[in-house]
């Protein structure tokens, strides 16, 4: 009887071990962008989910787009506390907790997509990623989105054109610059711009080219300022994983996520240049005037930024001057 009981318990133990070994780990990925409508940020996350599934390492990514799981500004806190596994996040949204992140939405700091790619492999990004990791997350995939301005009042080109307009500026660095130029500021996620414009809360906004398309802002504006040759606006929107969650995965699962992240990053790099032109085409097709900043306009904005955003960041953010210097060192 004793021998039978031991044999039975041993078999049961093996069955439980096999069950645990074959169990599938499910990771929840949340973002604020429309799902299944061609938004490149959603497509990056969906691509990662497919790659991980194909790797067959006992890992599944469930994607929750359009703030269906967490609100836009709740995602960083949920991620770093282990309540959320993966997110595609405009990193500046977390600058209230980590002011260093304002350097990822700093006026004129990124000139174009090629420059952004060089920043990804620089000391600047090492400094940013150190803050991300210390905060409880890690980067799976880099993405920089260029953007512009749109207004229901008048075209935004030189600094004087924002005077008197109530504008959504996306982050502290842009808010400081625009306020110095005479604009009134309203803070909100890009997913709330449409309603704010529709109800008259906003006259104008700056956000990424992809968000200008995905959130159909052409229905609410009269003039769009495209990035063009002088892109004042670039925002870092990486795919992140909770460090707590990462440490709970086995090496095969971690490797699958790294490879999936690289594939998503490459996909974005190939799509990035086309996004700005798609935005121009969509806005022109919908009767919106599209303009560009001149080099003179761009330099006038940079003069304001250096005396507001750059100076405040260097003076008030831990390691702020080193982060700015590291970014400016990348040609």
PDB file of C-alpha atoms in Angstrom, residues 61-201:
ATOM      1  CA  UNK A  61       0.640  38.468 -26.086  1.00  0.00           C
ATOM      2  CA  UNK A  62      -2.941  39.732 -25.875  1.00  0.00           C
ATOM      3  CA  UNK A  63      -3.274  43.254 -27.318  1.00  0.00           C
ATOM      4  CA  UNK A  64      -5.717  45.787 -25.844  1.00  0.00           C
ATOM      5  CA  UNK A  65      -5.803  48.918 -28.071  1.00  0.00           C
ATOM      6  CA  UNK A  66      -7.698  52.183 -27.701  1.00  0.00           C
ATOM      7  CA  UNK A  67      -7.358  52.514 -23.895  1.00  0.00           C
ATOM      8  CA  UNK A  68      -9.544  49.425 -23.491  1.00  0.00           C
ATOM      9  CA  UNK A  69      -7.411  48.123 -20.605  1.00  0.00           C
ATOM     10  CA  UNK A  70      -5.756  51.225 -19.115  1.00  0.00           C
ATOM     11  CA  UNK A  71      -6.106  54.934 -19.805  1.00  0.00           C
ATOM     12  CA  UNK A  72      -3.181  56.523 -21.609  1.00  0.00           C
ATOM     13  CA  UNK A  73      -1.591  58.180 -18.597  1.00  0.00           C
ATOM     14  CA  UNK A  74      -2.213  55.183 -16.311  1.00  0.00           C
ATOM     15  CA  UNK A  75      -0.012  52.831 -18.315  1.00  0.00           C
ATOM     16  CA  UNK A  76       3.419  53.742 -16.961  1.00  0.00           C
ATOM     17  CA  UNK A  77       2.339  53.306 -13.337  1.00  0.00           C
ATOM     18  CA  UNK A  78       0.538  50.045 -14.121  1.00  0.00           C
ATOM     19  CA  UNK A  79       3.579  48.764 -16.033  1.00  0.00           C
ATOM     20  CA  UNK A  80       6.149  49.541 -13.369  1.00  0.00           C
ATOM     21  CA  UNK A  81       3.992  48.026 -10.618  1.00  0.00           C
ATOM     22  CA  UNK A  82       3.549  44.800 -12.594  1.00  0.00           C
ATOM     23  CA  UNK A  83      -0.198  45.297 -13.180  1.00  0.00           C
ATOM     24  CA  UNK A  84       0.454  45.666 -16.928  1.00  0.00           C
ATOM     25  CA  UNK A  85       2.946  43.591 -18.890  1.00  0.00           C
ATOM     26  CA  UNK A  86       3.672  45.503 -22.131  1.00  0.00           C
ATOM     27  CA  UNK A  87       2.786  48.938 -23.480  1.00  0.00           C
ATOM     28  CA  UNK A  88       3.416  51.191 -26.462  1.00  0.00           C
ATOM     29  CA  UNK A  89       3.783  54.512 -24.712  1.00  0.00           C
ATOM     30  CA  UNK A  90       4.697  58.126 -25.514  1.00  0.00           C
ATOM     31  CA  UNK A  91       7.427  58.182 -22.876  1.00  0.00           C
ATOM     32  CA  UNK A  92       6.970  61.862 -22.075  1.00  0.00           C
ATOM     33  CA  UNK A  93       3.595  60.935 -20.537  1.00  0.00           C
ATOM     34  CA  UNK A  94       5.607  59.626 -17.575  1.00  0.00           C
ATOM     35  CA  UNK A  95       7.741  62.769 -17.197  1.00  0.00           C
ATOM     36  CA  UNK A  96       5.748  63.750 -14.104  1.00  0.00           C
ATOM     37  CA  UNK A  97       7.352  60.783 -12.344  1.00  0.00           C
ATOM     38  CA  UNK A  98      10.665  60.878 -14.207  1.00  0.00           C
ATOM     39  CA  UNK A  99      11.394  64.419 -15.482  1.00  0.00           C
ATOM     40  CA  UNK A 100      14.311  63.081 -17.531  1.00  0.00           C
ATOM     41  CA  UNK A 101      11.730  61.745 -19.994  1.00  0.00           C
ATOM     42  CA  UNK A 102      10.974  65.306 -21.141  1.00  0.00           C
ATOM     43  CA  UNK A 103      14.176  65.000 -23.179  1.00  0.00           C
ATOM     44  CA  UNK A 104      12.292  62.569 -25.438  1.00  0.00           C
ATOM     45  CA  UNK A 105       9.948  65.367 -26.542  1.00  0.00           C
ATOM     46  CA  UNK A 106      12.287  68.346 -26.654  1.00  0.00           C
ATOM     47  CA  UNK A 107      11.778  70.980 -29.396  1.00  0.00           C
ATOM     48  CA  UNK A 108      14.260  70.590 -32.232  1.00  0.00           C
ATOM     49  CA  UNK A 109      16.363  67.933 -30.474  1.00  0.00           C
ATOM     50  CA  UNK A 110      15.662  65.381 -33.236  1.00  0.00           C
ATOM     51  CA  UNK A 111      15.991  66.673 -36.789  1.00  0.00           C
ATOM     52  CA  UNK A 112      14.762  63.734 -38.874  1.00  0.00           C
ATOM     53  CA  UNK A 113      14.293  59.947 -38.815  1.00  0.00           C
ATOM     54  CA  UNK A 114      17.925  59.239 -39.727  1.00  0.00           C
ATOM     55  CA  UNK A 115      19.031  61.395 -36.814  1.00  0.00           C
ATOM     56  CA  UNK A 116      16.569  59.547 -34.544  1.00  0.00           C
ATOM     57  CA  UNK A 117      18.116  56.202 -35.505  1.00  0.00           C
ATOM     58  CA  UNK A 118      21.548  57.496 -34.557  1.00  0.00           C
ATOM     59  CA  UNK A 119      20.187  58.685 -31.199  1.00  0.00           C
ATOM     60  CA  UNK A 120      18.966  55.150 -30.491  1.00  0.00           C
ATOM     61  CA  UNK A 121      22.578  53.932 -30.458  1.00  0.00           C
ATOM     62  CA  UNK A 122      24.055  56.816 -28.503  1.00  0.00           C
ATOM     63  CA  UNK A 123      25.020  57.789 -24.957  1.00  0.00           C
ATOM     64  CA  UNK A 124      21.829  59.886 -24.907  1.00  0.00           C
ATOM     65  CA  UNK A 125      19.659  56.765 -25.206  1.00  0.00           C
ATOM     66  CA  UNK A 126      21.799  54.915 -22.664  1.00  0.00           C
ATOM     67  CA  UNK A 127      20.994  57.663 -20.158  1.00  0.00           C
ATOM     68  CA  UNK A 128      17.261  57.506 -20.955  1.00  0.00           C
ATOM     69  CA  UNK A 129      17.152  53.702 -20.803  1.00  0.00           C
ATOM     70  CA  UNK A 130      18.899  53.758 -17.425  1.00  0.00           C
ATOM     71  CA  UNK A 131      16.048  55.882 -16.050  1.00  0.00           C
ATOM     72  CA  UNK A 132      13.479  53.552 -17.649  1.00  0.00           C
ATOM     73  CA  UNK A 133      15.100  50.505 -16.063  1.00  0.00           C
ATOM     74  CA  UNK A 134      15.473  52.186 -12.695  1.00  0.00           C
ATOM     75  CA  UNK A 135      11.770  53.056 -12.905  1.00  0.00           C
ATOM     76  CA  UNK A 136      10.793  49.427 -13.404  1.00  0.00           C
ATOM     77  CA  UNK A 137      10.581  48.838 -17.163  1.00  0.00           C
ATOM     78  CA  UNK A 138      12.816  48.043 -20.131  1.00  0.00           C
ATOM     79  CA  UNK A 139      12.740  48.864 -23.845  1.00  0.00           C
ATOM     80  CA  UNK A 140      11.793  46.163 -26.328  1.00  0.00           C
ATOM     81  CA  UNK A 141      11.507  48.392 -29.392  1.00  0.00           C
ATOM     82  CA  UNK A 142      12.500  51.979 -30.214  1.00  0.00           C
ATOM     83  CA  UNK A 143      10.206  54.298 -32.184  1.00  0.00           C
ATOM     84  CA  UNK A 144      10.418  58.031 -32.879  1.00  0.00           C
ATOM     85  CA  UNK A 145       7.394  59.687 -34.472  1.00  0.00           C
ATOM     86  CA  UNK A 146       7.683  63.022 -36.191  1.00  0.00           C
ATOM     87  CA  UNK A 147       4.765  65.407 -35.985  1.00  0.00           C
ATOM     88  CA  UNK A 148       3.459  68.880 -36.573  1.00  0.00           C
ATOM     89  CA  UNK A 149       0.815  71.405 -35.652  1.00  0.00           C
ATOM     90  CA  UNK A 150      -2.816  71.843 -36.648  1.00  0.00           C
ATOM     91  CA  UNK A 151      -5.235  74.646 -35.900  1.00  0.00           C
ATOM     92  CA  UNK A 152      -8.853  75.608 -36.426  1.00  0.00           C
ATOM     93  CA  UNK A 153      -7.869  79.292 -36.188  1.00  0.00           C
ATOM     94  CA  UNK A 154      -4.765  80.014 -38.287  1.00  0.00           C
ATOM     95  CA  UNK A 155      -1.717  78.256 -39.700  1.00  0.00           C
ATOM     96  CA  UNK A 156       1.086  77.807 -37.162  1.00  0.00           C
ATOM     97  CA  UNK A 157       4.493  78.656 -38.585  1.00  0.00           C
ATOM     98  CA  UNK A 158       6.457  81.425 -36.830  1.00  0.00           C
ATOM     99  CA  UNK A 159       6.183  81.862 -33.035  1.00  0.00           C
ATOM    100  CA  UNK A 160       3.796  84.826 -33.305  1.00  0.00           C
ATOM    101  CA  UNK A 161       1.174  82.613 -34.993  1.00  0.00           C
ATOM    102  CA  UNK A 162       0.361  80.777 -31.738  1.00  0.00           C
ATOM    103  CA  UNK A 163      -0.381  83.942 -29.773  1.00  0.00           C
ATOM    104  CA  UNK A 164      -3.838  83.737 -28.226  1.00  0.00           C
ATOM    105  CA  UNK A 165      -4.471  80.151 -29.328  1.00  0.00           C
ATOM    106  CA  UNK A 166      -5.378  77.479 -26.771  1.00  0.00           C
ATOM    107  CA  UNK A 167      -3.088  74.607 -27.726  1.00  0.00           C
ATOM    108  CA  UNK A 168      -2.371  71.052 -26.638  1.00  0.00           C
ATOM    109  CA  UNK A 169       1.407  70.750 -26.495  1.00  0.00           C
ATOM    110  CA  UNK A 170       2.004  67.086 -25.522  1.00  0.00           C
ATOM    111  CA  UNK A 171       4.673  67.650 -22.869  1.00  0.00           C
ATOM    112  CA  UNK A 172       6.393  70.096 -20.496  1.00  0.00           C
ATOM    113  CA  UNK A 173       9.205  71.095 -22.869  1.00  0.00           C
ATOM    114  CA  UNK A 174       6.812  72.117 -25.652  1.00  0.00           C
ATOM    115  CA  UNK A 175       4.424  73.716 -23.188  1.00  0.00           C
ATOM    116  CA  UNK A 176       7.199  75.976 -21.855  1.00  0.00           C
ATOM    117  CA  UNK A 177       8.240  77.046 -25.354  1.00  0.00           C
ATOM    118  CA  UNK A 178       4.701  77.660 -26.618  1.00  0.00           C
ATOM    119  CA  UNK A 179       3.640  79.529 -23.510  1.00  0.00           C
ATOM    120  CA  UNK A 180       6.624  81.835 -23.919  1.00  0.00           C
ATOM    121  CA  UNK A 181       5.400  82.530 -27.465  1.00  0.00           C
ATOM    122  CA  UNK A 182       1.973  83.615 -26.160  1.00  0.00           C
ATOM    123  CA  UNK A 183      -0.126  80.445 -26.370  1.00  0.00           C
ATOM    124  CA  UNK A 184      -2.477  79.151 -23.683  1.00  0.00           C
ATOM    125  CA  UNK A 185      -1.790  75.533 -22.746  1.00  0.00           C
ATOM    126  CA  UNK A 186      -4.083  72.550 -22.199  1.00  0.00           C
ATOM    127  CA  UNK A 187      -2.599  69.165 -21.270  1.00  0.00           C
ATOM    128  CA  UNK A 188      -4.185  65.890 -22.400  1.00  0.00           C
ATOM    129  CA  UNK A 189      -3.351  62.625 -24.192  1.00  0.00           C
ATOM    130  CA  UNK A 190      -3.557  62.641 -27.993  1.00  0.00           C
ATOM    131  CA  UNK A 191      -6.621  60.404 -27.759  1.00  0.00           C
ATOM    132  CA  UNK A 192      -8.575  63.311 -26.223  1.00  0.00           C
ATOM    133  CA  UNK A 193      -7.660  66.025 -28.754  1.00  0.00           C
ATOM    134  CA  UNK A 194     -10.582  65.381 -31.121  1.00  0.00           C
ATOM    135  CA  UNK A 195     -13.252  65.895 -28.453  1.00  0.00           C
ATOM    136  CA  UNK A 196     -11.437  68.925 -27.017  1.00  0.00           C
ATOM    137  CA  UNK A 197     -11.379  70.563 -30.464  1.00  0.00           C
ATOM    138  CA  UNK A 198     -14.966  69.569 -31.172  1.00  0.00           C
ATOM    139  CA  UNK A 199     -16.136  71.228 -27.951  1.00  0.00           C
ATOM    140  CA  UNK A 200     -13.986  74.348 -28.336  1.00  0.00           C
ATOM    141  CA  UNK A 201     -11.628  73.545 -25.476  1.00  0.00           C
TER     142      UNK A 201
END
